[in-house]
mmCIF file of C-alpha atoms in Angstrom:
data_model
loop_
_atom_site.group_PDB
_atom_site.id
_atom_site.type_symbol
_atom_site.label_atom_id
_atom_site.label_comp_id
_atom_site.label_asym_id
_atom_site.label_seq_id
_atom_site.Cartn_x
_atom_site.Cartn_y
_atom_site.Cartn_z
ATOM 1 C CA MET A 793 48.139 338.363 122.523
ATOM 2 C CA LYS A 794 48.948 340.280 119.382
ATOM 3 C CA THR A 795 47.178 339.304 116.207
ATOM 4 C CA ASN A 796 48.218 340.113 112.666
ATOM 5 C CA ASP A 797 45.811 341.480 110.117
ATOM 6 C CA LEU A 798 45.600 338.940 107.325
ATOM 7 C CA THR A 799 44.344 339.570 103.841
ATOM 8 C CA PHE A 800 41.640 337.413 102.319
ATOM 9 C CA THR A 801 44.218 335.925 99.947
ATOM 10 C CA GLU A 802 46.579 335.075 102.820
ATOM 11 C CA ILE A 803 43.762 333.279 104.603
ATOM 12 C CA GLN A 804 42.977 331.255 101.476
ATOM 13 C CA GLU A 805 46.654 330.377 101.020
ATOM 14 C CA THR A 806 46.910 329.286 104.659
ATOM 15 C CA ILE A 807 43.850 327.056 104.352
ATOM 16 C CA ASN A 808 45.306 325.503 101.172
ATOM 17 C CA THR A 809 48.592 324.816 102.972
ATOM 18 C CA TRP A 810 46.754 323.155 105.852
ATOM 19 C CA ILE A 811 44.763 321.025 103.392
ATOM 20 C CA ASP A 812 47.976 319.911 101.706
ATOM 21 C CA ASP A 813 49.553 319.116 105.089
ATOM 22 C CA VAL A 814 46.584 317.053 106.273
ATOM 23 C CA ASN A 815 46.440 315.199 102.940
ATOM 24 C CA PHE A 816 50.119 314.367 103.274
ATOM 25 C CA ASP A 817 49.678 313.156 106.857
ATOM 26 C CA LEU A 818 46.732 310.974 105.852
ATOM 27 C CA GLN A 819 48.929 309.142 103.363
ATOM 28 C CA GLN A 820 51.613 308.271 105.902
ATOM 29 C CA ASP A 821 51.848 304.809 107.455
ATOM 30 C CA TRP A 822 52.837 306.196 110.849
ATOM 31 C CA ASN A 823 49.568 308.048 111.192
ATOM 32 C CA ASP A 824 47.324 306.168 113.627
ATOM 33 C CA ASP A 825 44.769 308.955 113.913
ATOM 34 C CA LYS A 826 43.443 308.937 110.371
ATOM 35 C CA GLU A 827 39.800 309.181 111.409
ATOM 36 C CA ASN A 828 40.347 312.518 113.166
ATOM 37 C CA MET A 829 42.617 313.730 110.394
ATOM 38 C CA PHE A 830 39.899 312.946 107.860
ATOM 39 C CA ILE A 831 37.401 314.982 109.896
ATOM 40 C CA GLN A 832 39.897 317.860 109.975
ATOM 41 C CA LEU A 833 40.294 317.599 106.210
ATOM 42 C CA GLN A 834 36.530 317.729 105.724
ATOM 43 C CA CYS A 835 36.329 320.844 107.892
ATOM 44 C CA LEU A 836 39.158 322.535 106.024
ATOM 45 C CA LEU A 837 37.558 321.716 102.671
ATOM 46 C CA SER A 838 34.301 323.185 103.914
ATOM 47 C CA ILE A 839 36.078 326.362 104.991
ATOM 48 C CA LYS A 840 37.812 326.547 101.612
ATOM 49 C CA ARG A 841 34.493 326.223 99.814
ATOM 50 C CA ASN A 842 32.906 328.921 101.972
ATOM 51 C CA LEU A 843 35.792 331.279 101.226
ATOM 52 C CA GLU A 844 35.415 330.550 97.504
ATOM 53 C CA ASP A 845 31.708 331.371 97.760
ATOM 54 C CA ILE A 846 32.463 334.660 99.510
ATOM 55 C CA ASN A 847 35.033 335.501 96.848
ATOM 56 C CA ALA A 848 32.556 334.633 94.082
ATOM 57 C CA LEU A 849 30.190 337.252 95.486
ATOM 58 C CA ASP A 850 32.931 339.856 94.900
ATOM 59 C CA GLY A 851 33.142 340.545 98.600
ATOM 60 C CA GLN A 852 29.495 341.540 98.799
ATOM 61 C CA ILE A 853 29.386 340.137 102.310
ATOM 62 C CA PHE A 854 32.015 342.685 103.320
ATOM 63 C CA SER A 855 29.974 345.615 102.023
ATOM 64 C CA SER A 856 26.702 344.453 103.508
ATOM 65 C CA SER A 857 23.908 346.902 104.144
ATOM 66 C CA ILE A 858 23.880 345.851 107.801
ATOM 67 C CA LYS A 859 24.814 348.845 109.928
ATOM 68 C CA LYS A 860 27.250 348.579 112.803
#
């Protein structure tokens, strides 16, 4: 399986798109699985917040002093 290298910004944009999609689905009458969708939304919001925290540290986590 080939994977693409994503930028940090692309990852954030993807998460935001997923959040918008789940929010839209939660508002639809046809959706019978709202409990699971709400859990997914909570997880996505948590991921978004973690990415914002990483970004706020100016990428410090990426230039950690931990050696490979």
